[in-house]
Amino acid sequence: MRRLRPSFFARHSAVVAPDLLGKVLRVADCAGRITEVEAYGGADDAASHAFRGPTPRNAVMFGPPAQLYVYFTYGMHYCANVVTGPVGDGQAVLLRAVDPLSGIDVMSARRGGRKTHLADGPGKLCQAFGVDLNWNGRTTDGLLFDDGFVVDDVTVSARIGISKEVDRPWRWEVPPSK
DNA sequence: CAATCGATGATCT
DNA sequence: GATCATCGATTGG
């Protein structure tokens, strides 16, 4: 149950992302083991929100690492990222999926009573953990931990749902528990 | 199982 | 006015 320190996030997003697999996201009573992440770069990554420079929405990406970058998309979903790399770069890691560990009843209630597929997608993850725009810019200190889960069978592939840089292999996942 | 498609609104051009 | 770092229902194999 070791808290991830800010220095963990000071590295490049493509290094931090795979290192987050198996780590634990804990928000109040809810916790889950991270199973899928994607890395996003700054000015060198056309698929990143940071590609065209700072705007009101993506401002947090250009701030210090280890902060949450939460945005609203498709008119109905939130997505949660952790800012990484040097200040001003705009790098972040998108938290795409976790395996629920505790607080499952709360997650289920937030997810409309579903008992499966509670957090196996970036929008579902935010809904299950109650993450919305109020979380944008908050620190991740006290939210991310190393609980000693062994990471095995990591799969690397292209990022999902984007139309640029579609071949960049910046998505990492481990099998869900099932 | 995979492919398709509508919902729904902020954001940026 | 177009574009989304998505989800869930539906359709078809």
mmCIF file of C-alpha atoms (C1' of nucleotides) in Angstrom:
data_model
loop_
_atom_site.group_PDB
_atom_site.id
_atom_site.type_symbol
_atom_site.label_atom_id
_atom_site.label_comp_id
_atom_site.label_asym_id
_atom_site.label_seq_id
_atom_site.Cartn_x
_atom_site.Cartn_y
_atom_site.Cartn_z
ATOM 1 C CA MET A 1 0.000 0.000 0.000
ATOM 2 C CA ARG A 2 2.736 2.434 -0.999
ATOM 3 C CA ARG A 3 1.624 5.872 -2.113
ATOM 4 C CA LEU A 4 2.954 6.870 -5.534
ATOM 5 C CA ARG A 5 5.058 9.967 -5.086
ATOM 6 C CA PRO A 6 4.981 12.967 -7.429
ATOM 7 C CA SER A 7 8.394 12.003 -8.816
ATOM 8 C CA PHE A 8 6.772 8.865 -10.232
ATOM 9 C CA PHE A 9 4.856 11.100 -12.618
ATOM 10 C CA ALA A 10 7.742 13.378 -13.589
ATOM 11 C CA ARG A 11 8.775 10.966 -16.340
ATOM 12 C CA HIS A 12 7.498 10.822 -19.929
ATOM 13 C CA SER A 13 3.904 9.688 -20.333
ATOM 14 C CA ALA A 14 4.989 6.725 -22.477
ATOM 15 C CA VAL A 15 7.120 5.535 -19.548
ATOM 16 C CA VAL A 16 4.654 6.292 -16.769
ATOM 17 C CA ALA A 17 1.690 4.700 -18.554
ATOM 18 C CA PRO A 18 2.873 1.079 -18.578
ATOM 19 C CA ASP A 19 4.259 1.560 -15.061
ATOM 20 C CA LEU A 20 0.733 2.390 -13.871
ATOM 21 C CA LEU A 21 -0.564 -1.058 -14.827
ATOM 22 C CA GLY A 22 -1.277 -3.027 -11.655
ATOM 23 C CA LYS A 23 -1.231 0.085 -9.500
ATOM 24 C CA VAL A 24 -4.342 0.864 -7.465
ATOM 25 C CA LEU A 25 -6.709 3.795 -7.918
ATOM 26 C CA ARG A 26 -8.522 4.561 -4.680
ATOM 27 C CA VAL A 27 -11.180 7.253 -4.303
ATOM 28 C CA ALA A 28 -12.919 7.205 -0.919
ATOM 29 C CA ASP A 29 -14.414 3.721 -0.528
ATOM 30 C CA CYS A 30 -13.822 2.681 -4.124
ATOM 31 C CA ALA A 31 -10.646 1.052 -5.370
ATOM 32 C CA GLY A 32 -9.561 -0.728 -8.510
ATOM 33 C CA ARG A 33 -6.458 -2.260 -10.066
ATOM 34 C CA ILE A 34 -5.440 -0.420 -13.223
ATOM 35 C CA THR A 35 -5.692 -2.663 -16.280
ATOM 36 C CA GLU A 36 -5.602 -0.299 -19.272
ATOM 37 C CA VAL A 37 -3.893 3.039 -19.959
ATOM 38 C CA GLU A 38 -2.899 5.245 -22.882
ATOM 39 C CA ALA A 39 -0.102 7.794 -23.145
ATOM 40 C CA TYR A 40 -0.583 11.207 -24.731
ATOM 41 C CA GLY A 41 2.219 13.573 -25.607
ATOM 42 C CA GLY A 42 2.395 17.308 -26.108
ATOM 43 C CA ALA A 43 3.288 19.341 -29.184
ATOM 44 C CA ASP A 44 4.688 16.240 -30.908
ATOM 45 C CA ASP A 45 1.473 14.196 -30.649
ATOM 46 C CA ALA A 46 -1.384 15.252 -32.934
ATOM 47 C CA ALA A 47 -3.786 12.991 -31.065
ATOM 48 C CA SER A 48 -3.216 14.811 -27.787
ATOM 49 C CA HIS A 49 -5.434 17.577 -26.460
ATOM 50 C CA ALA A 50 -2.182 19.435 -25.819
ATOM 51 C CA PHE A 51 -1.097 19.367 -29.477
ATOM 52 C CA ARG A 52 -2.330 22.880 -30.326
ATOM 53 C CA GLY A 53 -1.120 24.482 -27.114
ATOM 54 C CA PRO A 54 -2.897 25.536 -23.932
ATOM 55 C CA THR A 55 -6.639 26.305 -23.913
ATOM 56 C CA PRO A 56 -9.063 26.707 -21.009
ATOM 57 C CA ARG A 57 -9.960 23.025 -21.213
ATOM 58 C CA ASN A 58 -6.467 21.517 -21.337
ATOM 59 C CA ALA A 59 -4.657 24.048 -19.121
ATOM 60 C CA VAL A 60 -4.045 21.470 -16.389
ATOM 61 C CA MET A 61 -2.045 19.335 -18.827
ATOM 62 C CA PHE A 62 0.592 22.054 -19.001
ATOM 63 C CA GLY A 63 0.892 22.319 -15.231
ATOM 64 C CA PRO A 64 2.894 20.188 -12.805
ATOM 65 C CA PRO A 65 2.824 16.379 -13.043
ATOM 66 C CA ALA A 66 0.788 14.163 -10.712
ATOM 67 C CA GLN A 67 -2.345 16.259 -11.135
ATOM 68 C CA LEU A 68 -5.627 14.981 -12.532
ATOM 69 C CA TYR A 69 -6.751 16.213 -15.931
ATOM 70 C CA VAL A 70 -10.469 15.500 -16.277
ATOM 71 C CA TYR A 71 -12.461 16.488 -19.332
ATOM 72 C CA PHE A 72 -16.032 16.117 -20.576
ATOM 73 C CA THR A 73 -16.597 14.578 -23.982
ATOM 74 C CA TYR A 74 -19.271 13.277 -26.326
ATOM 75 C CA GLY A 75 -21.824 15.334 -24.442
ATOM 76 C CA MET A 76 -22.111 12.794 -21.635
ATOM 77 C CA HIS A 77 -18.859 11.261 -20.457
ATOM 78 C CA TYR A 78 -15.855 12.245 -18.364
ATOM 79 C CA CYS A 79 -12.332 10.937 -18.885
ATOM 80 C CA ALA A 80 -9.582 10.984 -16.242
ATOM 81 C CA ASN A 81 -5.870 11.479 -16.923
ATOM 82 C CA VAL A 82 -2.770 11.953 -14.820
ATOM 83 C CA VAL A 83 -0.416 14.717 -15.958
ATOM 84 C CA THR A 84 3.169 13.571 -16.450
ATOM 85 C CA GLY A 85 6.512 14.921 -17.642
ATOM 86 C CA PRO A 86 7.973 18.407 -17.331
ATOM 87 C CA VAL A 87 5.822 21.453 -16.653
ATOM 88 C CA GLY A 88 4.804 23.017 -19.962
ATOM 89 C CA ASP A 89 4.980 19.820 -22.031
ATOM 90 C CA GLY A 90 1.320 18.839 -21.845
ATOM 91 C CA GLN A 91 1.826 15.110 -21.373
ATOM 92 C CA ALA A 92 -0.766 12.909 -19.698
ATOM 93 C CA VAL A 93 -1.792 9.298 -19.166
ATOM 94 C CA LEU A 94 -5.440 8.397 -19.777
ATOM 95 C CA LEU A 95 -6.815 5.948 -17.214
ATOM 96 C CA ARG A 96 -8.958 3.671 -19.369
ATOM 97 C CA ALA A 97 -9.912 0.723 -17.182
ATOM 98 C CA VAL A 98 -9.576 -0.804 -13.734
ATOM 99 C CA ASP A 99 -10.570 -4.071 -12.124
ATOM 100 C CA PRO A 100 -12.842 -3.220 -9.169
ATOM 101 C CA LEU A 101 -11.371 -4.246 -5.801
ATOM 102 C CA SER A 102 -13.607 -2.585 -3.221
ATOM 103 C CA GLY A 103 -16.597 -0.287 -3.035
ATOM 104 C CA ILE A 104 -18.246 -2.437 -5.656
ATOM 105 C CA ASP A 105 -21.759 -1.772 -4.364
ATOM 106 C CA VAL A 106 -21.195 1.972 -4.628
ATOM 107 C CA MET A 107 -19.773 1.607 -8.131
ATOM 108 C CA SER A 108 -22.712 -0.532 -9.153
ATOM 109 C CA ALA A 109 -25.183 2.046 -7.866
ATOM 110 C CA ARG A 110 -23.388 4.839 -9.736
ATOM 111 C CA ARG A 111 -23.417 2.683 -12.869
ATOM 112 C CA GLY A 112 -27.162 2.303 -12.891
ATOM 113 C CA GLY A 113 -27.305 -0.986 -11.012
ATOM 114 C CA ARG A 114 -25.075 -2.917 -13.385
ATOM 115 C CA LYS A 115 -23.004 -5.588 -11.704
ATOM 116 C CA THR A 116 -20.497 -6.184 -14.478
ATOM 117 C CA HIS A 117 -18.431 -3.902 -16.717
ATOM 118 C CA LEU A 118 -18.303 -1.374 -13.897
ATOM 119 C CA ALA A 119 -15.081 0.379 -14.907
ATOM 120 C CA ASP A 120 -13.802 -1.248 -18.099
ATOM 121 C CA GLY A 121 -13.712 1.961 -20.130
ATOM 122 C CA PRO A 122 -12.611 5.557 -19.525
ATOM 123 C CA GLY A 123 -16.145 6.950 -19.240
ATOM 124 C CA LYS A 124 -17.348 4.027 -17.142
ATOM 125 C CA LEU A 125 -14.337 4.370 -14.845
ATOM 126 C CA CYS A 126 -15.181 8.005 -14.103
ATOM 127 C CA GLN A 127 -18.844 7.195 -13.544
ATOM 128 C CA ALA A 128 -18.017 4.300 -11.196
ATOM 129 C CA PHE A 129 -15.568 6.356 -9.133
ATOM 130 C CA GLY A 130 -17.684 9.518 -9.143
ATOM 131 C CA VAL A 131 -15.024 11.504 -10.987
ATOM 132 C CA ASP A 132 -16.254 14.642 -12.758
ATOM 133 C CA LEU A 133 -14.989 18.146 -13.559
ATOM 134 C CA ASN A 134 -14.675 18.940 -9.849
ATOM 135 C CA TRP A 135 -11.650 16.661 -9.897
ATOM 136 C CA ASN A 136 -9.841 18.544 -12.658
ATOM 137 C CA GLY A 137 -6.572 19.984 -11.372
ATOM 138 C CA ARG A 138 -6.579 18.058 -8.097
ATOM 139 C CA THR A 139 -3.470 16.189 -7.036
ATOM 140 C CA THR A 140 -3.343 12.418 -7.310
ATOM 141 C CA ASP A 141 -1.522 12.254 -3.987
ATOM 142 C CA GLY A 142 -3.526 9.806 -1.906
ATOM 143 C CA LEU A 143 -5.374 8.399 -4.914
ATOM 144 C CA LEU A 144 -2.767 6.146 -6.539
ATOM 145 C CA PHE A 145 -0.909 3.348 -4.775
ATOM 146 C CA ASP A 146 1.412 0.435 -5.339
ATOM 147 C CA ASP A 147 -0.252 -2.480 -3.582
ATOM 148 C CA GLY A 148 2.220 -5.011 -4.925
ATOM 149 C CA PHE A 149 0.138 -6.540 -7.699
ATOM 150 C CA VAL A 150 2.283 -8.545 -10.090
ATOM 151 C CA VAL A 151 2.006 -7.279 -13.654
ATOM 152 C CA ASP A 152 1.932 -10.012 -16.233
ATOM 153 C CA ASP A 153 0.977 -10.460 -19.889
ATOM 154 C CA VAL A 154 1.165 -6.787 -20.869
ATOM 155 C CA THR A 155 -0.264 -6.067 -24.312
ATOM 156 C CA VAL A 156 0.871 -3.044 -26.331
ATOM 157 C CA SER A 157 -1.330 -1.651 -29.107
ATOM 158 C CA ALA A 158 -2.526 1.509 -30.838
ATOM 159 C CA ARG A 159 -4.681 4.040 -29.040
ATOM 160 C CA ILE A 160 -8.459 3.861 -29.382
ATOM 161 C CA GLY A 161 -11.003 6.371 -30.608
ATOM 162 C CA ILE A 162 -8.601 8.825 -32.216
ATOM 163 C CA SER A 163 -8.221 9.875 -35.846
ATOM 164 C CA LYS A 164 -4.616 11.106 -35.826
ATOM 165 C CA GLU A 165 -1.390 9.290 -34.939
ATOM 166 C CA VAL A 166 -3.455 6.118 -35.213
ATOM 167 C CA ASP A 167 -0.414 3.859 -35.410
ATOM 168 C CA ARG A 168 1.475 5.093 -32.354
ATOM 169 C CA PRO A 169 1.670 2.089 -29.970
ATOM 170 C CA TRP A 170 0.867 3.955 -26.794
ATOM 171 C CA ARG A 171 -1.861 1.785 -25.286
ATOM 172 C CA TRP A 172 -1.001 -0.794 -22.655
ATOM 173 C CA GLU A 173 -3.263 -3.346 -20.992
ATOM 174 C CA VAL A 174 -3.188 -6.403 -18.774
ATOM 175 C CA PRO A 175 -5.909 -9.072 -18.688
ATOM 176 C CA PRO A 176 -8.880 -8.322 -16.405
ATOM 177 C CA SER A 177 -9.452 -10.664 -13.471
ATOM 178 C CA LYS A 178 -12.825 -12.123 -14.542
ATOM 179 C "C1'" DC B 1 -18.663 -12.615 -30.901
ATOM 180 C "C1'" DA B 2 -18.261 -8.069 -34.184
ATOM 181 C "C1'" DA B 3 -20.092 -4.158 -36.551
ATOM 182 C "C1'" DT B 4 -23.106 -0.270 -36.600
ATOM 183 C "C1'" DC B 5 -25.338 3.746 -34.926
ATOM 184 C "C1'" DG B 6 -27.772 7.322 -32.091
ATOM 185 C "C1'" DA B 7 -27.396 10.177 -27.981
ATOM 186 C "C1'" DT B 8 -25.783 14.715 -26.498
ATOM 187 C "C1'" DG B 9 -23.167 19.106 -25.598
ATOM 188 C "C1'" DA B 10 -18.652 21.354 -24.841
ATOM 189 C "C1'" DT B 11 -14.889 22.912 -27.500
ATOM 190 C "C1'" DC B 12 -12.451 24.959 -31.131
ATOM 191 C "C1'" DT B 13 -12.214 26.630 -36.018
ATOM 192 C "C1'" DG C 1 -20.482 23.886 -38.099
ATOM 193 C "C1'" DA C 2 -17.571 19.919 -37.348
ATOM 194 C "C1'" DT C 3 -15.395 17.202 -34.281
ATOM 195 C "C1'" DC C 4 -14.925 14.457 -30.601
ATOM 196 C "C1'" DA C 5 -9.184 10.214 -25.971
ATOM 197 C "C1'" DT C 6 -17.430 7.150 -25.343
ATOM 198 C "C1'" DC C 7 -21.300 4.090 -24.152
ATOM 199 C "C1'" DG C 8 -25.046 1.021 -24.729
ATOM 200 C "C1'" DA C 9 -28.550 -0.909 -27.556
ATOM 201 C "C1'" DT C 10 -29.308 -3.369 -31.519
ATOM 202 C "C1'" DT C 11 -28.424 -6.221 -35.397
ATOM 203 C "C1'" DG C 12 -26.321 -10.017 -37.704
ATOM 204 C "C1'" DG C 13 -23.259 -14.114 -37.873
#
